[in-house]
Amino acid sequence: MMGIITTISTWLIPCFIAVVLIVSTWKRVPAYETFVEGGKDGVRMAFSLLPFLVGMIVAISILRSSGALEAFIQLISPLLIKIGVPPDIIPLALVRPISGTAALGMTTELISTHGPDSFIGRLASTMQGSTDTTLYILTVYFGAVGIRKMRYALKVGLLADLVGIIASIIVVTLLFG
Amino acid sequence: MVNIIWAAMAVTGIVYAMFNGTMDEVNEALFESAEEAVTLSIGLISILVFWLGIMKVAEKAGILEFLSRMFRPIIIRLFPDIPKDHPAIGYILSNITANIFGLGNAATPMGIKAMEQMKELSGSDEASRSMITFLALNTSSLTIIPTTVISIRMQYDSVSPTEIVGTTIIATLISSVSALMIDRVFYYRSRRRKS
């Protein structure tokens, strides 16, 4: 089963590209010129994204490097342990929606200290895979197209993360616990 | 909202550093992370140029339209305020497909393009209903094969690096369905407030 899925993953993109180019040539679309035209959009987008990413990433790194984020995690840890959250996983659960690189670093560290096949290792792996960095997605997607008023988007994103984190704890406990 | 959060993160960090004696670390992090962000954006150029180029060809050749016609019944239910034949649907579908297969590199450019199309539809700088639904789907993660996590597990000699695929799929499913429901709740609440 896993083999099939990995094969699909590696074949999907090259095959998609081949289909696009065959169909466009057949329909007499100037493929190369259209590609270049679309690609120009990409350059513009990457540059318009830059200030948004710099702003967000710097603010997050100030919070992390000052020790404030860690202090906050320690402050609310006792409460989370009481409701059954494994203490080792708390930093990852709280950082996952804010910083992708920090979360990946924490997952790697948890896997290396507890072992990939331990309860914590499996939980960290599941948590890392089943939620995404809300703040990054919000910054990139809204930043690139110039959305100023986000309305309820952040609330929805963060609540979804919360559900994802709770779900991974429950699912991993039921299946591997 | 984002203005307050952004300022609060930075100010909290700086004020905390005053008492915690970590001002040196903050200074260092300031410039290092700015550089990191620029590297990240520059790194995105290659992916964005390539994928937006290919997708433009796909759009002109009518492949996006074909895709959206196939999955129209599902997408229309999820994004009721996008017109049936709008190219946005094709981009949304491509983004979702790329996400499911863990192809984050391809998913981002398509997602941005989908947002751009949806912005054209709404014509304002305020996030529209479908934009938020789309965002909710993306933040809840649609990945069924977490390739990065599997490779980390392999590095640390896991007996079964892929055994977490099952739990990831279940957790992803729960969080995605919840994200859609939470999104609906907030949408109806915001509409009630307006009327």
XYZ file of C-alpha atoms in Angstrom:
372
model
C 0.000 0.000 0.000
C 2.719 2.412 1.062
C 4.727 1.548 -2.037
C 1.817 2.467 -4.287
C 1.339 5.821 -2.563
C 5.037 6.731 -2.812
C 5.105 5.748 -6.475
C 2.086 7.948 -7.176
C 3.801 10.827 -5.354
C 6.969 10.629 -7.434
C 5.198 10.025 -10.752
C 2.479 12.617 -10.336
C 4.410 15.788 -11.127
C 6.455 14.584 -14.130
C 3.349 12.948 -15.636
C 1.262 16.056 -15.037
C 3.882 18.174 -16.806
C 3.968 15.741 -19.735
C 0.167 15.773 -20.078
C 0.056 19.578 -19.953
C 2.703 19.916 -22.647
C 1.191 17.260 -24.920
C -2.318 18.708 -24.683
C -1.125 22.281 -25.209
C 0.949 21.333 -28.249
C -1.977 19.407 -29.672
C -4.278 22.390 -29.143
C -1.684 24.681 -30.741
C -1.140 26.758 -27.596
C 2.331 28.374 -27.783
C 3.603 26.346 -24.819
C 7.016 27.907 -24.289
C 5.855 31.501 -24.621
C 2.907 30.865 -22.323
C 5.248 29.259 -19.776
C 7.516 32.304 -19.787
C 4.553 34.636 -19.481
C 3.226 32.718 -16.460
C 6.701 32.476 -14.956
C 7.038 36.264 -14.909
C 4.138 36.284 -12.476
C 6.208 34.082 -10.190
C 9.075 36.556 -9.998
C 6.707 39.383 -9.159
C 4.965 37.286 -6.518
C 8.158 36.196 -4.786
C 9.264 39.811 -4.449
C 5.914 41.042 -3.230
C 6.017 38.302 -0.596
C 9.436 39.248 0.718
C 8.476 42.094 3.093
C 5.600 40.075 4.541
C 7.876 37.154 5.333
C 10.646 39.338 6.757
C 8.167 41.090 9.056
C 6.538 37.945 10.333
C 9.676 35.830 10.720
C 11.565 38.593 12.566
C 8.690 39.142 15.029
C 8.497 35.419 15.767
C 12.249 35.142 16.228
C 12.255 38.046 18.714
C 9.611 36.228 20.709
C 11.615 32.999 20.632
C 15.097 34.339 21.262
C 14.032 36.517 24.194
C 12.832 33.418 26.020
C 9.278 34.788 26.243
C 7.793 31.931 24.233
C 9.454 29.350 26.458
C 8.296 31.182 29.590
C 4.747 31.199 28.291
C 4.895 27.470 27.561
C 6.143 26.798 31.099
C 3.409 28.979 32.508
C 0.553 27.054 30.938
C 2.126 23.588 31.043
C 0.707 22.594 34.465
C -2.783 23.299 33.185
C -2.276 21.179 30.056
C -0.725 18.289 31.996
C -3.832 18.276 34.194
C -6.104 17.673 31.213
C -3.929 14.794 30.025
C -1.504 16.311 27.522
C 1.903 14.578 27.710
C 4.329 17.231 29.047
C 7.074 16.525 26.498
C 4.797 17.351 23.579
C 3.524 20.723 24.886
C 6.239 22.949 23.349
C 5.692 21.368 19.922
C 1.903 21.661 20.169
C 2.144 25.366 20.959
C 4.808 26.221 18.400
C 3.397 24.227 15.457
C 0.927 26.924 14.261
C 3.443 29.761 14.696
C 6.738 28.608 13.225
C 7.303 25.773 10.775
C 11.076 25.632 11.130
C 10.920 25.705 14.935
C 8.308 22.929 14.933
C 10.358 20.779 12.585
C 13.388 21.285 14.826
C 11.390 20.262 17.897
C 9.966 17.194 16.150
C 13.463 16.102 15.153
C 14.700 16.628 18.694
C 11.802 14.691 20.248
C 12.352 11.824 17.809
C 16.087 11.735 18.522
C 15.767 11.850 22.340
C 12.747 9.567 22.782
C 13.302 7.374 19.712
C 11.105 7.306 16.604
C 9.113 4.274 17.790
C 8.355 5.599 21.285
C 4.952 7.026 22.173
C 6.296 10.590 22.150
C 8.154 9.961 18.870
C 5.000 8.726 17.168
C 2.906 11.511 18.624
C 5.381 14.183 17.496
C 5.472 12.654 14.002
C 1.689 12.601 13.721
C 1.316 16.121 15.065
C 3.940 17.473 12.682
C 2.241 15.827 9.715
C -1.381 16.506 10.474
C -1.336 20.271 11.038
C 0.312 23.096 9.170
C 1.894 26.423 10.053
C -1.165 28.664 10.079
C 0.737 31.903 10.490
C 3.029 31.141 7.531
C 0.167 30.159 5.231
C -1.767 33.247 6.234
C 1.272 35.466 5.618
C 2.147 33.923 2.262
C -1.326 33.532 0.760
C -2.796 36.818 1.895
C 0.498 38.683 1.547
C 1.075 37.645 -2.060
C -2.286 38.931 -3.258
C -2.515 41.953 -0.951
C -5.347 41.074 1.427
C -5.371 43.605 4.262
C -8.452 42.628 6.232
C -8.271 38.997 7.261
C -11.627 38.960 9.071
C -12.146 35.679 10.917
C -9.406 33.783 8.987
C -6.867 33.645 11.836
C -9.427 32.400 14.350
C -10.559 29.622 12.016
C -6.955 28.616 11.282
C -5.901 28.494 14.928
C -9.022 26.645 16.055
C -8.421 24.076 13.313
C -4.876 23.641 14.624
C -6.210 23.087 18.117
C -8.562 20.384 16.845
C -5.706 18.795 14.872
C -3.446 18.709 17.927
C -6.138 17.235 20.171
C -7.036 14.735 17.447
C -3.436 13.542 17.074
C -3.080 13.042 20.834
C -6.295 11.001 20.980
C -5.625 8.987 17.803
C -2.033 8.113 18.742
C -3.079 7.200 22.306
C -5.832 4.924 21.012
C -3.708 3.233 18.337
C -0.274 3.051 19.934
C -0.849 3.973 23.581
C -6.046 41.940 13.959
C -2.791 40.936 12.280
C -1.321 44.363 13.087
C -1.927 43.855 16.786
C -0.615 40.285 16.815
C 2.496 41.258 14.914
C 3.318 44.210 17.165
C 2.442 42.224 20.287
C 4.836 39.399 19.395
C 7.764 41.754 18.877
C 7.016 44.032 21.865
C 6.418 41.104 24.232
C 9.751 39.618 23.174
C 11.672 42.870 23.620
C 10.109 43.729 26.997
C 10.706 40.182 28.223
C 14.323 40.379 27.092
C 14.805 43.521 29.236
C 14.040 41.545 32.393
C 15.410 38.206 31.285
C 18.790 39.571 30.186
C 18.505 38.120 26.695
C 18.885 41.379 24.762
C 22.021 40.064 23.046
C 20.152 37.040 21.751
C 17.324 39.264 20.515
C 19.768 41.478 18.649
C 21.377 38.519 17.004
C 18.034 36.923 16.129
C 16.778 40.187 14.582
C 19.316 40.210 11.806
C 19.701 36.482 11.395
C 15.981 35.928 10.957
C 15.621 38.832 8.527
C 18.293 37.187 6.429
C 16.590 33.832 6.776
C 13.320 35.337 5.535
C 15.009 36.835 2.481
C 16.680 33.502 1.691
C 13.297 31.835 1.997
C 11.639 34.299 -0.399
C 14.458 34.040 -2.916
C 14.221 30.261 -2.669
C 10.560 30.525 -3.515
C 11.330 32.245 -6.834
C 12.406 29.047 -8.589
C 9.317 27.120 -7.510
C 6.940 29.988 -8.219
C 8.352 30.701 -11.672
C 8.331 27.063 -12.704
C 4.881 26.171 -11.404
C 3.113 29.337 -12.420
C 4.621 28.871 -15.888
C 3.376 25.290 -16.166
C -0.017 26.186 -14.727
C -0.414 29.029 -17.190
C 0.122 26.536 -20.016
C -2.362 24.164 -18.343
C -4.889 26.983 -18.118
C -4.490 28.003 -21.770
C -4.720 24.381 -22.903
C -8.011 23.976 -21.062
C -6.729 21.382 -18.596
C -7.695 23.385 -15.527
C -11.180 23.798 -16.910
C -11.433 20.055 -17.506
C -10.303 19.330 -13.952
C -12.743 21.753 -12.433
C -15.612 20.338 -14.474
C -14.829 16.872 -13.132
C -14.804 17.824 -9.474
C -17.335 20.607 -9.762
C -20.030 19.033 -7.539
C -17.696 18.812 -4.520
C -15.945 22.129 -4.967
C -19.156 24.060 -5.518
C -20.456 22.839 -2.215
C -17.256 23.898 -0.444
C -16.966 27.246 -2.231
C -20.521 28.342 -3.012
C -19.623 31.902 -4.016
C -17.248 30.987 -6.863
C -18.959 30.874 -10.286
C -19.113 27.393 -11.824
C -16.652 27.884 -14.676
C -14.216 30.218 -12.967
C -10.492 29.338 -13.305
C -10.169 29.708 -9.508
C -11.726 26.256 -9.131
C -8.986 24.680 -11.262
C -6.277 26.248 -9.136
C -7.988 25.269 -5.885
C -8.158 21.672 -7.107
C -4.493 21.638 -8.127
C -3.528 23.024 -4.724
C -5.564 20.392 -2.891
C -4.143 17.564 -5.036
C -0.556 18.731 -4.498
C -1.195 19.004 -0.749
C -2.671 15.526 -0.491
C 0.423 14.012 -2.069
C 2.732 16.010 0.174
C 4.078 18.140 -2.670
C 4.266 21.343 -0.666
C 6.536 22.989 -3.241
C 3.903 22.735 -5.927
C 0.997 23.470 -3.600
C 2.120 26.969 -2.580
C 2.253 28.578 -6.063
C -1.111 27.060 -6.979
C -2.597 28.234 -3.717
C -1.357 31.773 -4.290
C -2.772 31.700 -7.817
C -6.116 30.471 -6.468
C -6.121 33.355 -3.976
C -5.353 35.797 -6.771
C -8.301 34.517 -8.799
C -10.585 34.744 -5.779
C -9.404 38.287 -5.149
C -10.316 39.206 -8.709
C -13.782 37.856 -8.008
C -14.287 39.833 -4.817
C -12.432 42.921 -6.006
C -11.546 44.194 -2.529
C -8.651 43.903 -0.104
C -10.848 42.147 2.397
C -10.696 38.355 2.691
C -13.750 36.836 1.023
C -15.723 33.864 2.273
C -14.136 31.393 -0.157
C -10.642 32.711 0.596
C -11.090 31.909 4.268
C -12.515 28.460 3.509
C -9.535 27.797 1.258
C -7.157 29.004 3.936
C -8.837 26.852 6.583
C -8.355 23.780 4.375
C -4.687 24.594 3.892
C -3.870 25.369 7.522
C -5.510 22.181 8.747
C -3.103 20.372 6.387
C -4.383 17.917 3.815
C -1.220 15.844 3.683
C -1.733 12.106 3.687
C 1.951 11.293 3.179
C 4.120 13.393 5.500
C 7.342 12.900 3.510
C 9.524 15.121 5.733
C 8.474 13.333 8.915
C 9.028 9.911 7.319
C 12.545 10.883 6.277
C 13.373 12.130 9.806
C 12.104 8.851 11.248
C 14.285 6.948 8.788
C 17.302 8.996 9.853
C 16.762 7.935 13.456
C 16.480 4.243 12.546
C 12.790 3.710 13.072
C 11.689 0.084 12.799
C 8.723 1.277 10.776
C 9.128 4.853 9.513
C 5.768 4.855 7.747
C 3.654 3.488 10.597
C 2.557 7.035 11.428
C 0.892 7.484 8.027
C -2.309 5.917 9.353
C -2.531 8.111 12.439
C -1.616 11.166 10.357
C -4.414 10.479 7.876
C -6.989 10.079 10.645
C -5.824 13.218 12.477
C -5.708 15.175 9.200
C -9.205 14.055 8.286
C -10.560 15.103 11.679
C -8.817 18.484 11.576
C -9.839 19.235 7.972
C -13.493 18.383 8.509
C -13.471 20.431 11.716
C -11.775 23.317 9.908
C -14.598 23.374 7.359
C -17.217 23.290 10.085
C -15.510 25.996 12.161
C -15.259 28.104 8.993
C -19.007 27.719 8.353
C -19.865 28.659 11.933
C -17.797 31.840 11.736
C -19.204 32.711 8.320
C -22.822 32.489 9.460
C -21.968 34.409 12.608
C -20.368 37.228 10.618
C -23.366 37.346 8.284
C -25.807 37.524 11.150
C -23.861 40.414 12.632
C -24.044 42.340 9.379
C -27.788 41.985 8.915
